[in-house]
Each structure stands twice: as C-alpha cells, then as structure tokens.
Amino acid sequence: MTAPLPRSPPWLLPASDKMRNRIFNCKFSNDEDHRHFKPALDRASLHPLFMDPYIRCLLPLDIPINVMNEGSHKHCIATKFIDDKLINTLQKNDGLRQIVFLTDGMDTRPYRLNWPASTILFDISPDIIFRRSIQKLEDVGAKIPRRCLRYHVPSEASDIQRALRIKGYNGTRPSLWVLQGLPMATLANFEEILGIVSALAMKGSFIVGELPSWLVETETKSATSKWMDKLFVSHGLKVEVVEHDEVARNLGKDSSSGDYEYTLFAAEQLQFSDDQMEIWRREFQRIEDDGDEEGFEEL
C-alpha cells in the first residue's frame, strides 16, 4: 500500500503568494481546437489540492474554469500525486538538479514551484504550443526562479537525445523525468520515451507520470501491473503502478466513480546510462593501454 504523500518542503512552494488570487484573461491569436487545452483546463479548475496562479492565461476566454467536473477532479489528483512525488524525490536527493518535463507545452511547474538553485529544467513538448505558452506566461510576469535554467526541446525533433545533450543534459548526473500531457497516439510513442529515458538517465534516476490507459494492452488492474512491469523492465526500469483511488484516499479525498483515463506510475532507472557506459569503456581502455605499455617496457 502506498505511504501517505509527504508535505512540501519550504523551498518547493507556489512560486508567488501574490499571484494566488489573480485570474488572467488572455487567449491565443487564433482559435485552436479546444482539445489541446483540455489538460490545462483540468489543471486550472479551482481545487484546494494545489494552487496554479498561471494556468488561466493559457486558456481561451470562452473556456470556463469555475465548474469542477469529475474529469478535472481526477486530473487534479493525478497532478498532485506527480507534484508530491517530484518534491519528495528532490528532498531526498540533494544532488538532483536535472528535471526533464515531457508535456503538452503548457506545464506551469517550472513557474509555480521554487526550484533549488542550479536546477536545470528541460521541457520536451510540441514547439508551437510551447512558444505561444511562453509568450502568454511572460506577458503576465511569470518567471523561472533565479539561478535556475530552462531549455526547450521540440517533441517533433528527429533526435531528442542529441537535442537534449546539445542543451546541456548530462547523463552522468542524476535526473528526474516527469511525464504528463505529452501527446502520444500509439504504444510505440510511449516505448520511444522509455527508450530515451533508458539511454540518458543515470542509474538511480527516476521517472514519474501517467500513461494513457487506452495504450495499455490489458483489461484488468492486476494484468496492467504485470504488463507495465514487463514493459519497463525491458528498458532497464523498475516500475510501481499506483492506483488513482488510493492516491485520492491518501489525500483525504473521495474516490470518484468511474475509471481515470490514465495509469499513474513511478519508476527508477536500474541500469547505467549511455554516458556512464562510455566513461566506463574509456577507463577500461585506459587501463588496458597502460597494461600494454608496462608489458612492452618489460620486454
């Protein structure tokens, strides 16, 4: 049974108390399909689980946020679970300063959480949505905490691993990956994400998030757990599937009827990253070369 979620440490609180009660009215220059804003709408719903002072500026004016429906309630619980897992992991790992978000381009975590100094935030998301979101957030004064950096990698990039490395991602340092909102149409898309994490994440790093349930090739919860365990292990990751209803109970909230459309999970990297393996290979080659030189001198 999952332990009660921890309280937020003082350095990871909503980024600005002054922004708590502000509602911003703005919209994009053209009329995008509202389905692109559904995750953001769910996060914007007025709910006591957490405060998001920025999300309203990302929504068109004709989308109301004053009605809490079952879907947004469930999404708020999932977002709170991911937030708390992120916070707890950072609290327990002092050297963790690389956060990789796999998002819809409208994730406000970089702004609403006060990150430790020297944290580098990488955002992998659809380029056009990200750029429009950044403009709207800057227009209302949202800022990344001082002494932190944020880089964007378009999810459309042909080589995301290379793009992350160019931006400064280091596979020999701990990282935490957050998956929520990134558009995924097929199971192959999700496996590509696991492949990227498997290759880039240092041993002992973490990934937390949610997988669209329609991509899960099982019909029962017990079968889902076994299926995900097999899938993650094939990429060198140990996964824990977390029941949405259990998260709700731990938060003191009623479990809504009906199934949530996503499966919550938290996983740990069990194998060495490609960068760690390269360091090991070079060290092994150096030792081997030194041995050859010693043998030559003896002759």
Coordinates of C-alpha atoms in Angstrom, one line a residue:
M1 CA 0.0 0.0 0.0
T2 CA 1.4 3.4 -0.9
A3 CA 2.5 5.5 2.0
P4 CA 0.9 8.9 2.7
L5 CA 2.3 11.6 0.4
P6 CA 4.8 13.9 2.1
R7 CA 4.3 17.6 2.8
S8 CA 6.1 20.0 0.6
P9 CA 9.4 21.3 1.9
P10 CA 9.6 25.1 2.3
W11 CA 11.7 25.6 -0.8
L12 CA 9.1 24.0 -3.1
L13 CA 6.0 26.1 -2.7
P14 CA 3.8 28.0 -5.1
A15 CA 6.2 30.5 -6.8
S16 CA 4.5 33.6 -5.7
D17 CA 1.9 34.2 -3.0
K18 CA 1.0 37.4 -4.6
M19 CA -0.3 35.5 -7.7
R20 CA -2.7 33.2 -5.8
N21 CA -5.9 35.1 -6.3
R22 CA -5.2 36.6 -9.7
I23 CA -7.1 35.5 -12.8
F24 CA -5.7 36.5 -16.2
N25 CA -7.9 36.9 -19.2
C26 CA -6.0 36.3 -22.4
K27 CA -6.1 34.0 -25.4
F28 CA -4.1 32.9 -28.4
S29 CA -4.3 34.8 -31.6
N30 CA -6.2 32.1 -33.4
D31 CA -8.8 29.6 -32.4
E32 CA -7.0 26.3 -31.7
D33 CA -9.1 23.1 -31.2
H34 CA -10.1 23.1 -27.6
R35 CA -8.9 19.6 -27.1
H36 CA -5.4 21.0 -27.0
F37 CA -6.4 22.9 -23.8
K38 CA -8.1 20.0 -22.0
P39 CA -5.2 19.1 -19.7
A40 CA -4.6 22.7 -19.0
L41 CA -8.3 23.2 -18.3
D42 CA -8.3 20.4 -15.8
R43 CA -5.3 21.8 -14.0
A44 CA -6.9 25.3 -13.9
S45 CA -10.1 24.1 -12.2
L46 CA -10.5 25.7 -8.7
H47 CA -9.5 22.9 -6.4
P48 CA -7.8 23.0 -2.9
L49 CA -5.3 20.3 -3.7
F50 CA -2.8 22.8 -5.1
M51 CA -2.7 26.4 -6.5
D52 CA -1.8 27.2 -10.0
P53 CA -1.8 31.0 -10.4
Y54 CA -0.7 31.0 -14.0
I55 CA -2.7 28.4 -15.9
R56 CA -5.7 30.7 -16.6
C57 CA -3.7 32.9 -19.0
L58 CA -3.1 29.9 -21.2
L59 CA -6.8 29.2 -21.9
P60 CA -9.1 30.9 -24.4
L61 CA -11.7 33.2 -22.8
D62 CA -14.6 31.1 -23.8
I63 CA -13.4 28.1 -21.8
P64 CA -14.9 28.4 -18.2
I65 CA -12.9 27.1 -15.3
N66 CA -15.4 27.7 -12.5
V67 CA -17.0 24.3 -12.8
M68 CA -15.4 21.3 -11.2
N69 CA -16.4 18.1 -13.0
E70 CA -15.4 14.6 -12.4
G71 CA -12.7 14.5 -15.1
S72 CA -10.9 17.6 -13.8
H73 CA -11.2 16.3 -10.2
K74 CA -9.4 13.1 -11.2
H75 CA -6.8 15.1 -13.2
C76 CA -6.1 17.4 -10.2
I77 CA -5.5 14.3 -8.0
A78 CA -3.1 12.9 -10.6
T79 CA -1.3 16.3 -10.9
K80 CA -1.0 16.5 -7.1
F81 CA 0.4 12.9 -7.0
I82 CA 3.1 13.8 -9.6
D83 CA 3.9 17.1 -7.8
D84 CA 4.4 15.3 -4.5
K85 CA 6.5 12.5 -6.0
L86 CA 8.7 15.2 -7.6
I87 CA 9.0 17.2 -4.4
N88 CA 9.7 14.1 -2.3
T89 CA 12.4 12.8 -4.7
L90 CA 14.1 16.2 -4.8
Q91 CA 14.0 16.4 -1.0
K92 CA 15.7 13.0 -0.6
N93 CA 18.4 13.6 -3.3
D94 CA 20.5 16.7 -2.7
G95 CA 22.4 16.3 -5.9
L96 CA 19.4 16.1 -8.2
R97 CA 19.4 19.2 -10.4
Q98 CA 18.2 17.9 -13.8
I99 CA 14.4 17.8 -14.4
V100 CA 13.0 16.7 -17.7
F101 CA 9.4 17.5 -18.4
L102 CA 7.5 15.6 -21.2
T103 CA 4.5 17.8 -21.5
D104 CA 1.8 19.4 -23.7
G105 CA 3.7 22.7 -23.8
M106 CA 1.6 24.3 -21.0
D107 CA 3.1 22.8 -17.9
T108 CA 3.4 25.6 -15.2
R109 CA 5.5 23.6 -12.8
P110 CA 8.7 25.5 -13.8
Y111 CA 6.9 28.7 -12.6
R112 CA 4.7 27.7 -9.7
L113 CA 7.4 25.7 -7.8
N114 CA 10.5 27.3 -6.3
W115 CA 13.3 25.1 -7.5
P116 CA 16.7 24.7 -5.7
A117 CA 19.5 26.8 -7.0
S118 CA 21.3 25.5 -10.1
T119 CA 18.4 23.3 -11.2
I120 CA 18.2 22.8 -15.0
L121 CA 14.7 22.3 -16.4
F122 CA 14.3 20.7 -19.8
D123 CA 10.9 20.8 -21.4
I124 CA 10.1 18.4 -24.2
S125 CA 6.8 19.4 -25.8
P126 CA 5.1 20.5 -29.1
D127 CA 7.0 23.5 -30.3
I128 CA 4.2 25.8 -31.4
I129 CA 2.2 25.3 -28.2
F130 CA 5.2 25.8 -26.1
R131 CA 6.2 29.1 -27.8
R132 CA 2.7 30.5 -27.5
S133 CA 2.5 29.5 -23.9
I134 CA 5.8 31.1 -23.0
Q135 CA 4.7 34.4 -24.5
K136 CA 1.5 34.4 -22.5
L137 CA 3.3 33.5 -19.3
E138 CA 5.9 36.2 -19.8
D139 CA 3.1 38.7 -20.5
V140 CA 1.7 38.1 -17.0
G141 CA 5.1 38.2 -15.3
A142 CA 5.8 34.5 -14.8
K143 CA 9.5 33.8 -14.3
I144 CA 11.7 30.8 -13.7
P145 CA 13.3 31.0 -10.2
R146 CA 16.6 32.8 -10.1
R147 CA 19.8 30.8 -10.5
C148 CA 17.8 28.1 -12.5
L149 CA 17.8 27.5 -16.2
R150 CA 15.1 26.2 -18.5
Y151 CA 15.6 24.8 -22.0
H152 CA 13.0 23.6 -24.6
V153 CA 13.4 20.7 -26.9
P154 CA 10.6 20.3 -29.5
S155 CA 8.9 16.9 -29.3
E156 CA 8.9 16.9 -33.1
A157 CA 12.8 16.8 -33.1
S158 CA 14.2 14.0 -35.1
D159 CA 16.8 13.1 -32.5
I160 CA 15.6 14.1 -29.0
Q161 CA 18.6 12.5 -27.3
R162 CA 21.0 14.6 -29.3
A163 CA 18.9 17.7 -28.8
L164 CA 18.9 17.3 -25.0
R165 CA 22.7 16.8 -24.9
I166 CA 23.2 19.9 -27.0
K167 CA 21.1 21.9 -24.5
G168 CA 23.4 20.6 -21.7
Y169 CA 21.8 17.5 -20.4
N170 CA 24.4 15.2 -18.7
G171 CA 23.8 11.5 -18.5
T172 CA 26.4 11.2 -15.7
R173 CA 24.3 13.2 -13.3
P174 CA 21.0 12.3 -11.6
S175 CA 17.8 13.3 -13.3
L176 CA 14.1 13.2 -12.7
W177 CA 11.7 12.8 -15.6
V178 CA 8.0 14.0 -15.4
L179 CA 5.5 12.7 -18.0
Q180 CA 2.2 14.4 -18.1
G181 CA 0.4 15.8 -21.1
L182 CA 2.8 14.8 -23.9
P183 CA 0.7 13.8 -26.9
M184 CA 1.0 10.1 -27.5
A185 CA -1.1 8.3 -30.2
T186 CA 0.4 4.8 -30.0
L187 CA 2.1 2.5 -27.6
A188 CA 5.2 2.8 -29.8
N189 CA 5.3 6.5 -28.9
F190 CA 5.5 5.6 -25.2
E191 CA 8.2 3.0 -25.8
E192 CA 10.2 5.6 -27.6
I193 CA 10.0 7.7 -24.4
L194 CA 11.1 4.8 -22.3
G195 CA 14.0 4.2 -24.7
I196 CA 15.1 7.8 -24.4
V197 CA 15.0 7.6 -20.5
S198 CA 16.8 4.3 -20.6
A199 CA 19.6 5.7 -22.7
L200 CA 20.0 9.1 -21.0
A201 CA 19.1 8.7 -17.3
M202 CA 21.9 7.9 -14.9
K203 CA 21.5 4.8 -12.8
G204 CA 19.3 5.6 -9.8
S205 CA 17.4 8.4 -11.7
F206 CA 13.6 8.5 -11.7
I207 CA 10.6 8.9 -14.0
V208 CA 7.1 9.7 -12.7
G209 CA 3.9 10.3 -14.6
E210 CA 0.8 8.9 -16.2
L211 CA 0.3 6.6 -19.2
P212 CA -2.9 6.9 -21.3
S213 CA -5.0 3.8 -20.4
W214 CA -6.0 3.3 -24.0
L215 CA -2.4 2.4 -24.8
V216 CA -2.4 -0.3 -22.1
E217 CA -2.9 -3.7 -23.7
T218 CA -4.8 -5.3 -20.7
E219 CA -8.3 -5.2 -19.3
T220 CA -7.7 -5.7 -15.5
K221 CA -5.7 -3.8 -13.0
S222 CA -3.6 -6.8 -11.9
A223 CA -2.9 -7.6 -15.6
T224 CA -2.0 -3.9 -16.1
S225 CA 0.6 -4.0 -13.3
K226 CA 2.2 -7.1 -14.8
W227 CA 2.2 -5.8 -18.3
M228 CA 3.8 -2.5 -17.3
D229 CA 6.4 -4.2 -15.1
K230 CA 7.4 -6.3 -18.2
L231 CA 7.4 -3.2 -20.4
F232 CA 9.6 -1.1 -18.1
V233 CA 12.0 -3.9 -17.2
S234 CA 12.7 -4.4 -20.9
H235 CA 14.0 -0.8 -20.8
G236 CA 16.0 -1.2 -17.6
L237 CA 13.4 0.4 -15.3
K238 CA 11.7 -0.8 -12.2
V239 CA 8.1 0.5 -12.1
E240 CA 5.4 0.9 -9.4
V241 CA 1.9 1.2 -10.7
V242 CA -0.1 3.5 -8.4
E243 CA -3.9 3.2 -8.0
H244 CA -5.6 6.6 -8.6
D245 CA -8.3 5.8 -5.9
E246 CA -5.5 5.1 -3.4
V247 CA -3.9 8.4 -4.1
A248 CA -7.3 10.1 -3.5
R249 CA -7.7 8.3 -0.2
N250 CA -4.2 9.3 0.9
L251 CA -5.1 12.9 0.1
G252 CA -8.3 12.7 2.1
K253 CA -10.5 12.9 -1.0
D254 CA -13.4 10.8 -2.1
S255 CA -12.7 8.4 -4.9
S256 CA -14.8 9.4 -7.9
S257 CA -16.9 6.8 -9.6
G258 CA -15.6 5.5 -12.9
D259 CA -12.1 4.8 -14.1
Y260 CA -9.4 7.5 -14.7
E261 CA -8.2 7.6 -18.3
Y262 CA -4.6 7.4 -17.3
T263 CA -2.4 5.0 -15.3
L264 CA -0.2 6.6 -12.7
F265 CA 3.3 5.2 -12.2
A266 CA 6.7 5.9 -10.7
A267 CA 9.9 4.2 -11.9
E268 CA 13.6 4.0 -11.2
Q269 CA 16.5 3.5 -13.6
L270 CA 18.3 0.3 -12.8
Q271 CA 21.0 0.3 -15.5
F272 CA 23.8 2.7 -16.4
S273 CA 23.2 5.5 -18.9
D274 CA 25.0 5.6 -22.3
D275 CA 27.2 8.3 -20.9
Q276 CA 28.1 6.3 -17.9
M277 CA 28.9 3.3 -20.1
E278 CA 31.1 5.4 -22.3
I279 CA 33.1 6.6 -19.2
W280 CA 33.5 3.0 -18.1
R281 CA 34.6 2.0 -21.6
R282 CA 37.2 4.8 -21.8
E283 CA 38.5 3.9 -18.3
F284 CA 38.7 0.2 -19.2
Q285 CA 40.6 1.1 -22.4
R286 CA 43.0 3.3 -20.5
I287 CA 43.8 0.5 -18.0
E288 CA 44.2 -1.9 -20.9
D289 CA 46.6 0.5 -22.7
D290 CA 48.6 1.1 -19.5
G291 CA 49.0 -2.6 -19.1
D292 CA 50.2 -3.0 -22.7
E293 CA 52.8 -0.2 -22.2
E294 CA 54.1 -1.9 -19.0
G295 CA 54.4 -5.2 -20.8
F296 CA 56.3 -3.6 -23.6
E297 CA 58.8 -1.9 -21.2
E298 CA 59.5 -5.3 -19.6
L299 CA 60.4 -6.7 -22.9

